[in-house]
Short mmCIF file of C-alpha atoms in Angstrom, two decimals:
data_model
loop_
_atom_site.label_atom_id
_atom_site.label_comp_id
_atom_site.label_asym_id
_atom_site.label_seq_id
_atom_site.Cartn_x
_atom_site.Cartn_y
_atom_site.Cartn_z
CA MET A 1 -50.78 34.70 -16.26
CA ARG A 2 -47.63 36.39 -15.43
CA ASP A 3 -48.77 39.37 -17.91
CA PHE A 4 -51.37 40.04 -15.16
CA PHE A 5 -49.16 40.40 -12.43
CA VAL A 6 -47.25 42.89 -14.42
CA LEU A 7 -50.11 44.81 -15.10
CA LEU A 8 -51.21 44.94 -11.70
CA GLN A 9 -47.99 46.19 -10.93
CA ARG A 10 -48.48 49.37 -13.10
CA ALA A 11 -51.43 50.98 -11.46
CA ASP A 12 -54.42 50.21 -8.22
CA ALA A 13 -57.12 49.35 -10.52
CA PRO A 14 -55.83 48.83 -13.75
CA ALA A 15 -58.89 47.73 -16.78
CA VAL A 16 -58.03 45.72 -19.50
CA LEU A 17 -60.22 44.99 -22.54
CA GLU A 18 -61.48 41.50 -22.50
CA GLY A 19 -60.32 40.28 -25.80
CA GLU A 20 -56.64 41.42 -24.82
CA ALA A 21 -56.60 39.66 -21.76
CA ARG A 22 -57.68 36.57 -22.75
CA SER A 23 -55.19 36.63 -25.82
CA ALA A 24 -52.16 37.55 -24.01
CA TRP A 25 -53.30 35.77 -20.66
CA GLY A 26 -55.25 32.80 -21.95
CA ASP A 27 -58.66 31.38 -21.51
CA ALA A 28 -57.85 29.50 -18.29
CA ALA A 29 -56.18 32.27 -16.51
CA VAL A 30 -59.15 34.90 -17.20
CA ASP A 31 -61.70 32.33 -16.16
CA ALA A 32 -59.89 31.13 -13.07
CA LEU A 33 -58.89 35.05 -11.98
CA LEU A 34 -63.13 36.23 -12.57
CA ARG A 35 -64.30 33.16 -10.55
CA ALA A 36 -61.87 33.87 -7.91
CA GLY A 37 -63.37 37.68 -7.81
CA VAL A 38 -59.95 38.77 -9.03
CA VAL A 39 -61.67 40.44 -11.78
CA ARG A 40 -65.08 41.73 -12.61
CA ARG A 41 -66.49 42.37 -15.86
CA ASP A 42 -67.95 45.71 -16.80
CA ALA A 43 -68.97 47.56 -20.13
CA ALA A 44 -65.43 48.98 -21.91
CA ASP A 45 -66.84 52.83 -22.91
CA TRP A 46 -63.14 52.90 -24.82
CA HIS A 47 -61.86 51.06 -27.60
CA PRO A 48 -58.38 51.17 -28.69
CA CYS A 49 -57.15 53.08 -31.94
CA GLY A 50 -55.82 51.46 -34.54
CA GLY A 51 -56.43 53.75 -37.00
CA PRO A 52 -53.92 53.90 -39.91
CA HIS A 53 -52.46 57.42 -38.66
CA GLY A 54 -50.55 55.80 -35.06
CA PHE A 55 -52.90 58.63 -32.86
CA GLY A 56 -53.09 55.89 -30.50
CA CYS A 57 -55.91 57.80 -28.64
CA PRO A 58 -58.94 55.54 -27.67
CA ARG A 59 -61.70 55.53 -29.60
CA ARG A 60 -65.13 56.44 -27.54
CA VAL A 61 -67.38 53.53 -27.82
CA ARG A 62 -71.51 54.88 -27.89
CA GLU A 63 -74.19 53.24 -28.86
CA ASN A 64 -74.94 52.17 -33.18
CA PRO A 65 -79.20 52.01 -33.61
CA GLY A 66 -80.35 50.28 -35.86
CA ASP A 67 -77.76 47.28 -36.21
CA ALA A 68 -79.13 44.63 -33.76
CA LYS A 69 -75.76 42.26 -34.58
CA ARG A 70 -73.36 45.28 -33.44
CA PRO A 71 -75.05 47.32 -31.06
CA LEU A 72 -72.44 49.15 -30.00
CA LEU A 73 -69.76 52.20 -32.47
CA ALA A 74 -66.30 52.88 -31.64
CA VAL A 75 -65.56 56.43 -33.05
CA CYS A 76 -62.17 58.23 -33.30
CA GLY A 77 -61.37 60.41 -30.13
CA GLN A 78 -60.10 62.94 -32.32
CA ARG A 79 -61.91 66.06 -32.48
CA ALA A 80 -61.39 66.01 -36.17
CA PRO A 81 -62.24 62.13 -36.83
CA ALA A 82 -59.07 60.81 -38.27
CA CYS A 83 -60.29 57.51 -38.97
CA GLY A 84 -64.04 55.66 -39.71
CA PRO A 85 -65.48 54.47 -36.76
CA VAL A 86 -66.07 50.45 -36.12
CA PRO A 87 -68.82 48.55 -35.54
CA LEU A 88 -68.89 46.17 -32.53
CA ALA A 89 -70.92 42.92 -30.96
CA ARG A 90 -71.41 43.78 -26.91
CA GLY A 91 -68.77 41.06 -26.32
CA GLU A 92 -66.14 43.13 -27.91
CA ALA A 93 -66.16 46.25 -25.49
CA SER A 94 -66.14 44.44 -22.36
CA GLN A 95 -63.21 45.42 -20.17
CA LEU A 96 -61.98 43.40 -17.09
CA LEU A 97 -61.40 45.50 -14.14
CA ALA A 98 -59.17 44.56 -11.42
CA SER A 99 -57.85 45.09 -7.73
CA LEU A 100 -55.24 44.71 -5.24
CA PRO A 101 -57.29 43.80 -2.26
CA ASP A 102 -59.63 41.88 -4.73
CA LEU A 103 -56.29 40.38 -5.51
CA GLY A 104 -55.43 40.35 -1.72
CA ARG A 105 -58.20 39.04 -0.41
CA ALA A 106 -58.24 36.06 -3.49
CA VAL A 107 -54.58 35.03 -1.93
CA GLY A 108 -55.31 35.02 1.96
CA ARG A 109 -58.26 32.17 0.85
CA LEU A 110 -55.17 30.41 -0.19
CA LEU A 111 -52.75 30.52 2.13
CA GLY A 112 -55.53 30.26 4.75
CA LEU A 113 -54.93 33.33 6.45
CA GLU A 114 -56.67 34.53 9.90
CA GLY A 115 -57.66 37.84 10.81
CA GLU A 116 -59.13 41.12 8.49
CA LEU A 117 -57.03 42.61 4.79
CA ALA A 118 -56.64 45.61 5.93
CA PRO A 119 -54.17 48.64 4.49
CA CYS A 120 -50.53 49.43 5.87
CA ASP A 121 -49.59 53.03 7.38
CA ALA A 122 -49.10 55.65 4.96
CA SER A 123 -45.13 55.09 5.13
CA MET A 124 -45.83 51.40 3.28
CA PRO A 125 -47.76 52.80 0.20
CA HIS A 126 -49.58 50.86 -2.62
CA THR A 127 -49.14 47.62 0.46
CA LEU A 128 -51.22 45.64 2.19
CA GLN A 129 -51.82 43.70 5.41
CA LEU A 130 -53.42 40.04 4.01
CA GLY A 131 -53.58 38.76 7.91
CA ARG A 132 -51.58 36.19 9.63
CA ARG A 133 -50.70 32.86 9.37
CA ARG A 134 -50.06 29.99 11.50
CA GLY A 135 -46.94 28.67 11.75
CA GLU A 136 -44.27 25.85 14.47
CA GLY A 137 -45.87 25.70 17.59
CA GLY A 138 -48.80 28.35 17.11
CA ALA A 139 -46.36 31.22 16.67
CA ALA A 140 -47.91 33.54 14.16
CA GLY A 141 -46.75 35.91 11.32
CA ASP A 142 -47.79 38.81 8.95
CA VAL A 143 -48.66 38.73 4.96
CA LEU A 144 -48.48 41.15 3.30
CA LEU A 145 -48.65 42.37 -0.98
CA THR A 146 -47.36 45.15 -2.31
CA ARG A 147 -47.36 46.41 -5.81
CA ALA A 148 -44.49 48.74 -5.40
CA ALA A 149 -41.76 46.75 -4.78
CA TRP A 150 -40.11 48.26 -7.90
CA GLU A 151 -39.92 51.51 -5.83
CA PRO A 152 -36.48 52.59 -3.90
CA GLY A 153 -38.12 52.26 -0.36
CA PHE A 154 -38.72 48.63 -0.92
CA GLY A 155 -35.83 48.14 0.94
CA GLY A 156 -36.70 49.89 3.43
CA LEU A 157 -39.76 48.03 4.00
CA LEU A 158 -38.18 44.99 4.57
CA ALA A 159 -35.90 45.86 7.03
CA GLU A 160 -38.23 47.44 8.88
CA ARG A 161 -40.21 43.44 8.98
CA ALA A 162 -36.87 42.06 9.87
CA ALA A 163 -37.20 44.77 13.23
CA HIS A 164 -40.94 43.46 14.04
CA PRO A 165 -41.83 41.57 16.37
CA ARG A 166 -43.31 38.82 14.65
CA PRO A 167 -42.15 37.28 11.03
CA SER A 168 -43.59 38.11 7.52
CA LEU A 169 -44.21 36.73 4.70
CA VAL A 170 -44.07 40.15 2.01
CA LEU A 171 -45.30 38.92 -1.24
CA ALA A 172 -45.12 41.41 -4.97
CA PRO A 173 -46.39 40.98 -8.38
CA THR A 174 -43.86 39.74 -10.30
CA ALA A 175 -40.09 40.43 -9.81
CA ALA A 176 -39.73 43.04 -12.90
CA HIS A 177 -37.76 45.51 -11.89
CA VAL A 178 -37.05 44.71 -8.43
CA ARG A 179 -33.34 45.12 -7.25
CA SER A 180 -31.26 41.67 -7.66
CA ASP A 181 -29.88 41.95 -4.12
CA LEU A 182 -32.96 42.44 -2.19
CA VAL A 183 -34.11 38.92 -3.89
CA ALA A 184 -30.95 36.54 -3.01
CA ARG A 185 -31.49 38.21 0.12
CA TYR A 186 -35.23 37.48 1.11
CA ALA A 187 -35.91 34.07 -0.97
CA ALA A 188 -35.69 31.91 1.64
CA PRO A 189 -37.45 31.47 4.52
CA GLY A 190 -36.36 33.68 7.71
CA ARG A 191 -37.49 36.17 9.46
CA VAL A 192 -38.37 38.13 6.44
CA GLN A 193 -39.86 36.41 3.18
CA LEU A 194 -40.15 37.82 0.07
CA ALA A 195 -41.74 35.92 -2.27
CA PHE A 196 -43.86 36.32 -6.00
CA LEU A 197 -47.19 35.75 -6.98
CA GLU A 198 -45.79 34.71 -10.54
CA ASP A 199 -44.64 31.72 -8.74
CA ILE A 200 -46.72 30.78 -6.50
CA LEU A 201 -50.22 31.33 -7.98
CA THR A 202 -51.67 28.63 -11.29
CA ALA A 203 -55.22 28.76 -13.25
CA ARG A 204 -55.96 24.73 -12.08
CA GLY A 205 -59.23 23.42 -13.89
CA GLY A 206 -60.62 26.77 -14.31
CA GLU A 207 -59.93 27.93 -10.57
CA LEU A 208 -57.18 30.14 -9.43
CA ALA A 209 -54.67 27.54 -7.36
CA LEU A 210 -51.74 27.35 -6.07
CA SER A 211 -48.58 26.42 -7.41
CA GLU A 212 -45.88 23.88 -6.00
CA GLY A 213 -44.12 26.83 -5.27
CA GLY A 214 -47.09 28.42 -3.50
CA ARG A 215 -47.96 24.90 -1.33
CA ALA A 216 -44.22 25.28 -0.59
CA LEU A 217 -45.30 28.46 1.47
CA LEU A 218 -47.92 26.16 3.43
CA GLU A 219 -44.87 24.04 5.12
CA PRO A 220 -43.52 25.17 8.06
CA ALA A 221 -40.97 22.17 7.79
CA ALA A 222 -38.91 20.95 4.62
CA ARG A 223 -39.68 17.26 4.19
CA ALA A 224 -36.92 14.79 3.23
CA SER A 225 -35.51 17.12 0.60
CA LEU A 226 -34.35 15.26 -3.10
CA CYS A 227 -32.46 18.19 -4.19
CA ARG A 228 -32.12 21.46 -4.42
CA ALA A 229 -33.58 24.15 -6.74
CA LEU A 230 -30.94 26.89 -7.39
CA THR A 231 -33.21 29.79 -8.88
CA ASP A 232 -32.78 33.39 -10.23
CA ARG A 233 -35.67 33.93 -7.11
CA GLY A 234 -33.32 32.25 -5.01
CA GLU A 235 -32.79 28.62 -4.04
CA ARG A 236 -35.22 26.01 -1.98
CA ALA A 237 -35.09 22.33 -1.60
CA LEU A 238 -37.86 20.02 -2.86
CA ASP A 239 -39.45 16.70 -2.08
CA ARG A 240 -39.40 14.17 -4.63
CA ALA A 241 -43.44 15.80 -5.37
CA ALA A 242 -42.32 19.04 -5.46
CA TYR A 243 -39.70 18.08 -7.63
CA ASP A 244 -41.39 16.30 -10.48
CA ALA A 245 -44.41 18.60 -9.92
CA PHE A 246 -41.69 21.65 -10.78
CA LEU A 247 -40.68 19.67 -13.73
CA ARG A 248 -44.37 18.89 -14.82
CA ASP A 249 -45.54 22.17 -13.88
CA GLU A 250 -43.34 25.17 -13.34
CA ALA A 251 -40.10 23.98 -15.60
CA HIS A 252 -41.70 25.60 -19.25
CA ALA A 253 -41.32 29.02 -17.56
CA PHE A 254 -37.82 29.17 -17.64
CA ASP A 255 -35.97 29.75 -20.49
CA PHE A 256 -32.32 27.42 -19.26
CA VAL A 257 -33.08 24.52 -16.59
CA LEU A 258 -30.22 21.94 -15.74
CA ASP A 259 -31.63 18.45 -13.98
CA ALA A 260 -28.75 17.22 -12.38
CA VAL A 261 -30.03 15.75 -9.68
CA ASP A 262 -29.03 11.91 -10.85
CA VAL A 263 -25.52 13.22 -12.04
CA SER A 264 -23.96 11.75 -8.29
CA ARG A 265 -25.06 8.04 -9.17
CA GLY A 266 -23.41 8.25 -12.48
CA ARG A 267 -26.21 9.20 -14.60
CA HIS A 268 -25.84 11.83 -17.46
CA ALA A 269 -27.88 14.90 -16.42
CA THR A 270 -30.69 17.14 -18.52
CA ALA A 271 -30.97 20.97 -19.54
CA TRP A 272 -33.47 22.70 -21.83
CA ARG A 273 -32.27 25.99 -23.46
CA ARG A 274 -35.19 28.51 -24.97
CA ASP A 275 -33.94 28.60 -28.65
CA GLU A 276 -33.84 32.35 -30.52
CA ARG A 277 -37.52 30.84 -31.71
CA GLY A 278 -38.67 30.75 -28.08
CA GLY A 279 -38.67 27.38 -28.30
CA LEU A 280 -37.56 24.81 -25.83
CA GLU A 281 -34.30 22.62 -27.16
CA ARG A 282 -34.14 19.11 -25.09
CA VAL A 283 -29.93 18.44 -24.64
CA GLU A 284 -28.03 15.95 -22.63
CA LEU A 285 -24.54 16.81 -20.34
CA THR A 286 -22.20 14.82 -19.02
CA ARG A 287 -21.92 14.64 -15.23
CA HIS A 288 -18.62 16.87 -15.56
CA GLU A 289 -20.37 19.04 -18.24
CA ALA A 290 -22.93 19.75 -15.59
CA GLU A 291 -21.65 19.90 -12.71
CA ALA A 292 -19.37 22.86 -14.28
CA LEU A 293 -22.28 25.06 -15.47
CA ALA A 294 -23.77 24.14 -11.70
CA GLU A 295 -20.52 25.81 -10.55
CA LEU A 296 -20.30 28.66 -12.97
CA VAL A 297 -25.06 29.80 -12.07
CA GLU A 298 -23.58 29.09 -8.21
CA ARG A 299 -20.62 31.67 -8.44
CA ALA A 300 -22.12 34.61 -10.56
CA ALA A 301 -18.52 36.16 -10.74
CA VAL A 302 -15.95 35.46 -13.18
CA THR A 303 -14.19 32.36 -12.82
CA ARG A 304 -11.49 30.41 -14.89
CA ALA A 305 -12.83 26.58 -16.46
CA GLY A 306 -9.43 25.56 -13.97
CA GLU A 307 -10.29 27.06 -10.86
CA LEU A 308 -13.95 25.23 -10.98
CA ALA A 309 -13.74 22.76 -8.06
CA CYS A 310 -15.89 20.06 -9.82
CA LEU A 311 -13.04 19.04 -11.96
CA ARG A 312 -10.39 20.09 -10.48
CA ALA A 313 -11.67 17.47 -7.84
CA ALA A 314 -12.22 14.72 -10.28
CA GLY A 315 -8.86 15.17 -12.10
CA VAL A 316 -10.20 16.63 -15.23
CA HIS A 317 -7.05 18.56 -17.67
CA ASP A 318 -8.37 20.60 -19.93
CA ALA A 319 -11.52 22.26 -17.68
CA VAL A 320 -11.52 24.90 -20.70
CA ARG A 321 -12.85 21.77 -23.32
CA VAL A 322 -15.32 20.75 -20.48
CA VAL A 323 -16.97 24.12 -20.66
CA GLU A 324 -16.68 25.32 -24.31
CA ARG A 325 -18.67 22.25 -24.46
CA ALA A 326 -21.08 22.17 -22.04
CA ARG A 327 -22.26 26.07 -22.96
CA GLN A 328 -22.55 25.22 -26.56
CA LYS A 329 -25.18 22.97 -25.75
CA VAL A 330 -27.28 24.70 -23.84
CA ASP A 331 -26.26 28.38 -24.69
CA VAL A 332 -27.42 30.97 -27.58
CA ARG A 333 -24.67 32.55 -29.23
CA VAL A 334 -25.18 36.63 -29.45
CA ALA A 335 -22.41 37.46 -31.42
CA ARG A 336 -19.57 35.72 -33.29
CA TYR A 337 -17.56 35.76 -29.54
CA ALA A 338 -20.92 36.89 -27.55
CA TRP A 339 -22.76 34.05 -25.37
CA ARG A 340 -26.29 34.79 -24.13
CA ALA A 341 -26.02 33.87 -20.69
CA PHE A 342 -22.19 32.51 -20.11
CA ALA A 343 -19.86 34.76 -20.87
CA THR A 344 -16.30 34.07 -21.57
CA ILE A 345 -13.69 36.66 -20.30
CA GLY A 346 -10.63 36.64 -21.80
CA GLY A 347 -7.51 34.43 -21.74
CA ARG A 348 -6.05 31.51 -23.62
CA GLY A 349 -6.46 28.14 -22.53
CA ASP A 350 -6.54 27.76 -19.16
CA GLU A 351 -6.32 31.32 -18.46
CA ARG A 352 -9.19 31.42 -19.96
CA ALA A 353 -12.53 32.26 -17.67
CA TYR A 354 -16.06 32.44 -17.75
CA HIS A 355 -19.10 34.87 -15.42
CA PHE A 356 -22.66 33.74 -16.12
CA ALA A 357 -24.51 36.83 -16.53
CA PRO A 358 -27.51 36.42 -18.02
CA PRO A 359 -29.57 39.70 -19.25
CA PRO A 360 -32.05 40.87 -17.45
CA GLY A 361 -35.68 38.86 -17.56
CA PHE A 362 -33.63 35.60 -17.53
CA ARG A 363 -35.63 33.20 -15.90
CA TYR A 364 -33.03 29.72 -14.93
CA ALA A 365 -32.96 26.84 -12.70
CA CYS A 366 -30.32 24.55 -11.58
CA LEU A 367 -31.74 21.37 -9.82
CA LEU A 368 -28.85 19.59 -8.47
CA PRO A 369 -28.36 17.22 -5.53
CA PRO A 370 -28.01 18.28 -2.08
CA HIS A 371 -24.86 19.59 -0.72
CA ASP A 372 -23.97 16.58 1.20
CA ALA A 373 -24.31 14.05 -1.56
CA ARG A 374 -21.82 16.36 -3.97
#
């Protein structure tokens, strides 16, 4: 469903041919969005070019009299036609129209919000107030939806909401092009919390539904915490049910997942990495390997292997060897001396340093024991 949210970030009322949508989003997502009223079906008066000359202009759709099976004709969009007409069945000229308000109403229903949907003032373009949600003690908080979290003024919007008398949940379609410092600063529940629809909505049983991350937004207080999930979206606590749901429903969307929940009990850790072909490969790591990688992810800064606190506390003599062995298991080599996410920063022997610096768009999740269990 992420491709739909990316599309919505680009325009207030985007349109896409239904065939292309089903190919890109999947039938389950399209059907769920239609049932929820987030998108509606309409006849399209255009069709992709696809011609041999690569002009890219859309064809115009006209009636095609005399052909009952293909009653429509897509003709070249150029004044001097550069490619031949294409007969179409009616279903091939169906488009899906989306709108931010329709999406906002569906999200409001799923979150059980009170109040009416309304546009925000001119200082917050492309932003809607979806309603209010009830928190602990009955206190109300505002819920906003913006499609333009990538705009330079988005940080100002969050700062303005932080000064507002009521707390705010600010939703955006995806984290694409959103400043990483804003994602990190506002990921956790607080006066202002930032969340992304790609993380909280899913298609389940032909219906639009909340994912485990979405259901967590409805809970005023965390249940007994089994572990903490450190991801590119920030950190959150997971109980047993949330942990099981993450591994079942969400882990496949990440490029690197480290499950080190049981390492404090002397068990091996499990990791998944997305390989060069796009598939997920499962590997096992020792406790030292898993803790070294987790610490590098948490630090996100250049760190010598010998400075890793977890290895020093365990009395590991050859820290470089542990890190090198762990990285080979979970990372992908992109050049002779370069790796996709865990970079080597010069040095020899004990002076060799590492830096977790994944490329843009890289999704990662580390499932780690609570702080007090380490």
